[in-house]
mmCIF file of C-alpha atoms in Angstrom:
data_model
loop_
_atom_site.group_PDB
_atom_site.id
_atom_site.type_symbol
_atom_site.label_atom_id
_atom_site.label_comp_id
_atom_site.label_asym_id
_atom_site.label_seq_id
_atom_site.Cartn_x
_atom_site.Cartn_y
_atom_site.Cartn_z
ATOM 1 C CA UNK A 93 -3.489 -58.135 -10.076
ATOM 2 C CA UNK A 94 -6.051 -56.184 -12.234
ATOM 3 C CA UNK A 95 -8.204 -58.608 -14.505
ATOM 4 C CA UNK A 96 -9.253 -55.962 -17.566
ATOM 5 C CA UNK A 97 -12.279 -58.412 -18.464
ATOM 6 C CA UNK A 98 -16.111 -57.479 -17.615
ATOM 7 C CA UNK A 99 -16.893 -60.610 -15.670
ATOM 8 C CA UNK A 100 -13.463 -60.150 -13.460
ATOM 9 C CA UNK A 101 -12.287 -56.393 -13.379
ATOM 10 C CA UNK A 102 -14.714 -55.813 -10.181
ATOM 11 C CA UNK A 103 -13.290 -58.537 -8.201
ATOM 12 C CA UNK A 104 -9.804 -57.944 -8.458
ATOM 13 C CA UNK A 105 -10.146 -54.726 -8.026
ATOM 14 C CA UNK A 106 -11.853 -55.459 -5.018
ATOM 15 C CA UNK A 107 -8.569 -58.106 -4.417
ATOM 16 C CA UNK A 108 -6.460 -55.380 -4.577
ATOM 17 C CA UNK A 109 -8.220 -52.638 -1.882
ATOM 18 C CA UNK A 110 -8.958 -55.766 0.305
ATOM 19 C CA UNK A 111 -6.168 -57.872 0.150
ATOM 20 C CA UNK A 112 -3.316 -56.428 -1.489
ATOM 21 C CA UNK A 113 -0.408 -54.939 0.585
ATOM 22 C CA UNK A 114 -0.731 -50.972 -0.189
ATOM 23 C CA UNK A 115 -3.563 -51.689 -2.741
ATOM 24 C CA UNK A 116 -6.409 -49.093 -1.463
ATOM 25 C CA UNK A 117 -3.369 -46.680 -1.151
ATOM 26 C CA UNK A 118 -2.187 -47.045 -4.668
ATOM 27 C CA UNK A 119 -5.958 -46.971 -5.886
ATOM 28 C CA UNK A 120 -6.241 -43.767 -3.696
ATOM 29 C CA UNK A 121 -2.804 -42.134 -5.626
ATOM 30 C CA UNK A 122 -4.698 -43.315 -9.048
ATOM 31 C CA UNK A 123 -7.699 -41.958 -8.180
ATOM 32 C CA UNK A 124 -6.932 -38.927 -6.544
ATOM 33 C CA UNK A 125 -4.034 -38.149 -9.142
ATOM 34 C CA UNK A 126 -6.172 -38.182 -11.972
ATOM 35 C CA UNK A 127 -8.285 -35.230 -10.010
ATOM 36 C CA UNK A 128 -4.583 -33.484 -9.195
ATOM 37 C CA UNK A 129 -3.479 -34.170 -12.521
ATOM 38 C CA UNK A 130 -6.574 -32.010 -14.381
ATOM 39 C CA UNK A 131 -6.205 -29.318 -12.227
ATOM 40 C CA UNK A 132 -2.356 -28.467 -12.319
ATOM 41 C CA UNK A 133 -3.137 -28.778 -16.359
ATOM 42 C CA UNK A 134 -6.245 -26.293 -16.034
ATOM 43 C CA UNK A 135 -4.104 -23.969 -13.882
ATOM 44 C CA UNK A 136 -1.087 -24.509 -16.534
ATOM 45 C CA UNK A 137 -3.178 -23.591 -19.646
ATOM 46 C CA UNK A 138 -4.732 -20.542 -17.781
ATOM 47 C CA UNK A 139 -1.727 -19.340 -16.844
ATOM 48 C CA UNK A 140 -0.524 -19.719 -20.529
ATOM 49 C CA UNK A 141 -3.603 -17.725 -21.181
ATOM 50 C CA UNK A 142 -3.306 -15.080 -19.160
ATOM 51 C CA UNK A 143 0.200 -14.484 -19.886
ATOM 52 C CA UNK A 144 -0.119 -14.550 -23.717
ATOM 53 C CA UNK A 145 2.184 -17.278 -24.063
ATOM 54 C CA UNK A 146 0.058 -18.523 -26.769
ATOM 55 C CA UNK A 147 1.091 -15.474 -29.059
ATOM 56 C CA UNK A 148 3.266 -15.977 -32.117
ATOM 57 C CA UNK A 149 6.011 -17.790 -32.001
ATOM 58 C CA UNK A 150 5.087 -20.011 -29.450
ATOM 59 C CA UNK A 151 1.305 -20.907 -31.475
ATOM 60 C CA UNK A 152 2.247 -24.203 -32.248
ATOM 61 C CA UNK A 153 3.228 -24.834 -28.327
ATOM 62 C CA UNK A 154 -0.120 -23.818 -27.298
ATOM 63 C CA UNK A 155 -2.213 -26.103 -29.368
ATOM 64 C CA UNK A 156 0.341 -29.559 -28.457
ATOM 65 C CA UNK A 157 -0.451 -28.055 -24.702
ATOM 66 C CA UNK A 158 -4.454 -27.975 -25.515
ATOM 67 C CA UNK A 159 -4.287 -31.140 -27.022
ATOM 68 C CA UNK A 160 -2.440 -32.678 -24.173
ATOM 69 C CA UNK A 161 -5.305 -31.794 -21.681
ATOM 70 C CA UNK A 162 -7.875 -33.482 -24.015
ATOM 71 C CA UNK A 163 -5.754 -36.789 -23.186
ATOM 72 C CA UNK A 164 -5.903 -36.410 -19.636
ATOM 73 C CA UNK A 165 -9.577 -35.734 -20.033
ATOM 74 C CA UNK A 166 -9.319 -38.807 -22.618
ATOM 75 C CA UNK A 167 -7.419 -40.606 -19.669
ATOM 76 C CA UNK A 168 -10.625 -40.039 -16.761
ATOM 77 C CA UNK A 169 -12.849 -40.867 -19.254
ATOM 78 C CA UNK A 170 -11.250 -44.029 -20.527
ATOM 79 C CA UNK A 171 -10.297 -45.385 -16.726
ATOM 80 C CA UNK A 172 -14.213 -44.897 -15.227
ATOM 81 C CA UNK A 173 -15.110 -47.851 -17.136
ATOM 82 C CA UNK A 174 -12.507 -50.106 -15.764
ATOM 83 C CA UNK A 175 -13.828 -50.697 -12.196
ATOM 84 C CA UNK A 176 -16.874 -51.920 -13.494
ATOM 85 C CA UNK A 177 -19.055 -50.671 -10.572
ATOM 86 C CA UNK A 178 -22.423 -49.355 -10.515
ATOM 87 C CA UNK A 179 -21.294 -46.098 -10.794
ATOM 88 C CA UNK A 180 -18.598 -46.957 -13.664
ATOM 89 C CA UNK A 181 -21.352 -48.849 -15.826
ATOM 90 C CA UNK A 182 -23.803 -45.700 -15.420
ATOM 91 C CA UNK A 183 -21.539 -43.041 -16.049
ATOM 92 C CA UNK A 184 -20.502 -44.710 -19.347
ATOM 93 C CA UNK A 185 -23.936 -45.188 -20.560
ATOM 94 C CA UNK A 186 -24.160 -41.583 -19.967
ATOM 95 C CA UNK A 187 -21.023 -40.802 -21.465
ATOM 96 C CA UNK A 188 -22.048 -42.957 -24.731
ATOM 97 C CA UNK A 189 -25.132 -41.229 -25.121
ATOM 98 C CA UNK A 190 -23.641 -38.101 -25.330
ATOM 99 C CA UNK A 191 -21.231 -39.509 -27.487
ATOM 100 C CA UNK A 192 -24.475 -40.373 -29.836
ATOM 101 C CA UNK A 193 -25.788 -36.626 -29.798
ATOM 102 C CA UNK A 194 -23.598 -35.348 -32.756
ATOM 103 C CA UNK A 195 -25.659 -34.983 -36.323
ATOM 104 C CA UNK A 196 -24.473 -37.716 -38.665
ATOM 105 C CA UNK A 197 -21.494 -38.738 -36.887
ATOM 106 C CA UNK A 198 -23.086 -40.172 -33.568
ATOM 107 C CA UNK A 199 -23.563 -43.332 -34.848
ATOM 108 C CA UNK A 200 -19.758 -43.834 -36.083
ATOM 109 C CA UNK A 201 -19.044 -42.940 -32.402
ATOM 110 C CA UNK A 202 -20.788 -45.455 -30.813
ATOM 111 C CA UNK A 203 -19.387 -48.212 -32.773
ATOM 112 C CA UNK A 204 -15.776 -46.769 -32.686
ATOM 113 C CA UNK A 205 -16.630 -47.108 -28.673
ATOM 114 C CA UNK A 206 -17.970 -50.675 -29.061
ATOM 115 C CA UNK A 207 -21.526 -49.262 -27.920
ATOM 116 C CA UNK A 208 -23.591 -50.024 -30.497
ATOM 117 C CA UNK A 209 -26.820 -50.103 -30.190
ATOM 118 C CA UNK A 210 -25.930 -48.200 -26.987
ATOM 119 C CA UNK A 211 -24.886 -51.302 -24.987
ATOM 120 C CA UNK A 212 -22.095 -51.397 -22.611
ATOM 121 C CA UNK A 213 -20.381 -55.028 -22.400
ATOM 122 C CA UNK A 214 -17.035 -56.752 -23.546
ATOM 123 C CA UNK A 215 -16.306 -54.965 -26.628
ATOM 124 C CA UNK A 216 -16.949 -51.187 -24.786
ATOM 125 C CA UNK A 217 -14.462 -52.358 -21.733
ATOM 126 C CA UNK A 218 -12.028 -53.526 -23.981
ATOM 127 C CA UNK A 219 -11.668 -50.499 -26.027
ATOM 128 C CA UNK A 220 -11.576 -48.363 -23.262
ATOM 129 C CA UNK A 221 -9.170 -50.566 -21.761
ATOM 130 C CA UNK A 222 -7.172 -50.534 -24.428
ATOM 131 C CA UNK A 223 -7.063 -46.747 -24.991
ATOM 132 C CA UNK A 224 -6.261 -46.348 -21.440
ATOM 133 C CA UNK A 225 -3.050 -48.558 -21.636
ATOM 134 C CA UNK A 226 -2.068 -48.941 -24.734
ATOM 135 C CA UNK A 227 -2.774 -45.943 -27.059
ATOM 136 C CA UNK A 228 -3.249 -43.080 -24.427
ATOM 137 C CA UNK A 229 0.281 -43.426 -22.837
ATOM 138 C CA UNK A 230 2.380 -43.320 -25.998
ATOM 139 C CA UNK A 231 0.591 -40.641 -27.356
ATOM 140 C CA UNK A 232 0.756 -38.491 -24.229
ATOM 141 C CA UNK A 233 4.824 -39.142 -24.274
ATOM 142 C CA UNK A 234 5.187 -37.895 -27.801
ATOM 143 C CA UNK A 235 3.324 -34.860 -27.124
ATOM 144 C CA UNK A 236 4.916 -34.315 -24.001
ATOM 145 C CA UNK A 237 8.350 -34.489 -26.089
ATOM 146 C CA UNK A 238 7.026 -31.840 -28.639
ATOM 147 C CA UNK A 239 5.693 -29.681 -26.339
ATOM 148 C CA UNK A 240 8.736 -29.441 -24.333
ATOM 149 C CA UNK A 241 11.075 -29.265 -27.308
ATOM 150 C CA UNK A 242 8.748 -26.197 -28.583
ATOM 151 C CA UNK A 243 8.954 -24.796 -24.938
ATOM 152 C CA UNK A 244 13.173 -24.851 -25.304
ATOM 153 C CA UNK A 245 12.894 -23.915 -28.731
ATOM 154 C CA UNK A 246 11.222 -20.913 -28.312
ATOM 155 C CA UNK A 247 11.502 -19.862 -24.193
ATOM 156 C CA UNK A 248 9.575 -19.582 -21.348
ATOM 157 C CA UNK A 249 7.168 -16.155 -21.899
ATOM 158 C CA UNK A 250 7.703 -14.091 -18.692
ATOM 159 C CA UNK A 251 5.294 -12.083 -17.108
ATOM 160 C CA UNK A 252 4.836 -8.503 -18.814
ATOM 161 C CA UNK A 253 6.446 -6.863 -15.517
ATOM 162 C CA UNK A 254 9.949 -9.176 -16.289
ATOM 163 C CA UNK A 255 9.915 -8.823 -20.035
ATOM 164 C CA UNK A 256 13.201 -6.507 -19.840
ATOM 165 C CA UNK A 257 14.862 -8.251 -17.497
ATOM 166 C CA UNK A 258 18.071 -10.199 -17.962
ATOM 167 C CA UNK A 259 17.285 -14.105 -19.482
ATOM 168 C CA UNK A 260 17.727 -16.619 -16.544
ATOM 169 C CA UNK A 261 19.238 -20.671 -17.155
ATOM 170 C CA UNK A 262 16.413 -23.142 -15.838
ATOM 171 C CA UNK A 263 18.957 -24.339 -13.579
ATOM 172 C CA UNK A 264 19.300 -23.996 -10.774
ATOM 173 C CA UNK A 265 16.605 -21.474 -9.519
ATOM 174 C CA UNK A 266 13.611 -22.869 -11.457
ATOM 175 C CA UNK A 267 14.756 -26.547 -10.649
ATOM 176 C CA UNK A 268 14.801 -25.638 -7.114
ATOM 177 C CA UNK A 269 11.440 -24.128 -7.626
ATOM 178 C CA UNK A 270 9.799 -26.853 -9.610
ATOM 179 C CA UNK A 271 11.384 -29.658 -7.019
ATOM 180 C CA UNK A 272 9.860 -27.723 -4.153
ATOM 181 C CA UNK A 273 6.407 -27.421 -5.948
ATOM 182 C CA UNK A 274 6.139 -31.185 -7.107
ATOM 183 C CA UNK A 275 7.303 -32.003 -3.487
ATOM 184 C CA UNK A 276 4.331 -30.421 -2.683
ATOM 185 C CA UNK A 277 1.959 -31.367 -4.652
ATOM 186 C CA UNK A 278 2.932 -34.815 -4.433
ATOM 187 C CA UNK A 279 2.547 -34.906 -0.595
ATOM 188 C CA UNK A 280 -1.200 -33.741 -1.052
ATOM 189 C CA UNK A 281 -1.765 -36.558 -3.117
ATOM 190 C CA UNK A 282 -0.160 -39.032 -0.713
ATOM 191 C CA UNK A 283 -2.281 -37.631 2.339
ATOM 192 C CA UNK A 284 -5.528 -37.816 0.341
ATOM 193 C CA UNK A 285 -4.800 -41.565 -0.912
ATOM 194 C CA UNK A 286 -4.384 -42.076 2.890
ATOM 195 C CA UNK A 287 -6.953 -40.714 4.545
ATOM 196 C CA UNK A 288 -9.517 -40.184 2.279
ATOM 197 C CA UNK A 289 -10.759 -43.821 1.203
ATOM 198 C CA UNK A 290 -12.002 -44.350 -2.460
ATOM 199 C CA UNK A 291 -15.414 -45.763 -2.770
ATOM 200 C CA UNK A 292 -16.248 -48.971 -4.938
ATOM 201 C CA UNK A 293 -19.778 -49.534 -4.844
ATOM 202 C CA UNK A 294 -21.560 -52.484 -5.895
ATOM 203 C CA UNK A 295 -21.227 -54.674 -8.943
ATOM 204 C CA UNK A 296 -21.937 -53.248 -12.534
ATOM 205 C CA UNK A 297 -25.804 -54.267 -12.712
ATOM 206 C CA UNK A 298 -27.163 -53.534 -16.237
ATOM 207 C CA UNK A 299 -30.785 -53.968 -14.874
ATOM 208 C CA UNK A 300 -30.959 -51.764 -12.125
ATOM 209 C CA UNK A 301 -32.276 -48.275 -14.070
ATOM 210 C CA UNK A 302 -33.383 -46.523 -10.718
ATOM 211 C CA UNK A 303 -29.417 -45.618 -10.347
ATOM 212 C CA UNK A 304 -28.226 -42.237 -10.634
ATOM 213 C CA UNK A 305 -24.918 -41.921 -12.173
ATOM 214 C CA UNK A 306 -22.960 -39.236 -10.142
ATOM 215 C CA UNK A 307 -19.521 -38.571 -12.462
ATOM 216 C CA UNK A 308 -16.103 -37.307 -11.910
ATOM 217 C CA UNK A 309 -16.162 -33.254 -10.857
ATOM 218 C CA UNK A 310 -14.569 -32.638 -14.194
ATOM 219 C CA UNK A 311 -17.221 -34.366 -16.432
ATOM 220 C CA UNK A 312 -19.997 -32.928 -13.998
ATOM 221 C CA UNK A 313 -20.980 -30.330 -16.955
ATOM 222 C CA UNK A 314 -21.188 -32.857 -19.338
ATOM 223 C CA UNK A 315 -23.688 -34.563 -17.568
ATOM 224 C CA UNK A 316 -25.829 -31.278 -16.509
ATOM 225 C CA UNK A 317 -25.915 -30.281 -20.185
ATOM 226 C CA UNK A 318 -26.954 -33.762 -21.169
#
């Protein structure tokens, strides 16, 4: 029901949290999954951190895992565009200009991102679009396969209080455990889509400068360093 173009994305999307049969609640898991999603990586790589898990042999593990939260940063960024709201168009004309800020290679950005000139129209939502659906996904799978052959390859690092213990199988205690904790997780995500509605605010509107962009929590630093 989604129409990636400029001139329609906003009112399907609109369709589909109006109209649509579940839409607002499956906007509401997208939304609020995308939040969920960056912090169980966060908490992931700082537990890797912490525990040392990044030490030799596992170095190669650690880097696949860093570069698989710059996707799902890639992913937020990519998928803010896509409603095409005020607050969409803004926060990408932000985002672009920081894009822009690097010596000598700020203008290759801006073209690789459609923008430039420092525009955002057709060519900028398609791109983004397209990285969103079409290159993004892939990617993330591949990595995810990597990483988790590394992970088997080499073992889970245990905490520096377990590191004598006996070597446990994955199943069944830690399936049990990881069932439980996606159980959980995933029934916070449902009760936010429910209850807490996601805003869409009024059309993308190019000419109205007086609008002050307000991004994701997880670009917010981005945007104060800018």
């Amino acid at each position: 029901n989604y129409a990636p173009t400029p001139g329609e994305a906003y009112n399907s999307l609109r369709y589909i949290v109006t109209e649509l049969t579940a839409g607002q609640l499956i906007r509401g898991l997208h939304h609020w999954g995308a939040s969920l999603m960056i912090i169980v990586v966060v908490l992931h790589l700082m537990q890797v951190l912490i525990w040392g898990a990044y030490k030799k042999p596992r170095e190669a593990t650690w880097m696949v895992g860093c570069f698989l939260l710059l996707i799902t940063l890639a992913f937020g960024l990519s998928g803010y565009l896509l409603p095409w709201d005020n607050r969409a168009y803004w926060g990408t004309v932000v985002t672009t200009q920081i894009a822009a800020l690097p010596p000598g290679a700020g203008p290759y950005v801006l073209r690789l991102l459609g923008s430039d000139g420092g525009s955002i129209g057709a060519v900028t939502f398609a791109r983004f679009y397209a990285a969103h659906v079409l290159l993004l996904p892939p990617l993330t799978m591949l990595l995810i396969v990597i990483h988790v052959y590394l992970v088997r390859r080499h073992g889970v690092t245990p905490i520096p209080q377990d590191a004598n213990l006996p070597k446990k199988t994955f199943y069944p205690e830690q399936v049990f455990k990881d069932t439980v904790a996606t159980f959980v997780w995933f029934a916070v995500l449902v009760t936010m889509a429910i209850a807490v509605r996601v805003p869409l605010g009024h059309v993308a509107d190019p000419t109205d400068t007086s609008y002050i962009p307000r991004p994701e929590w997880y670009f917010l630093f981005l945007f104060q360093m800018l």
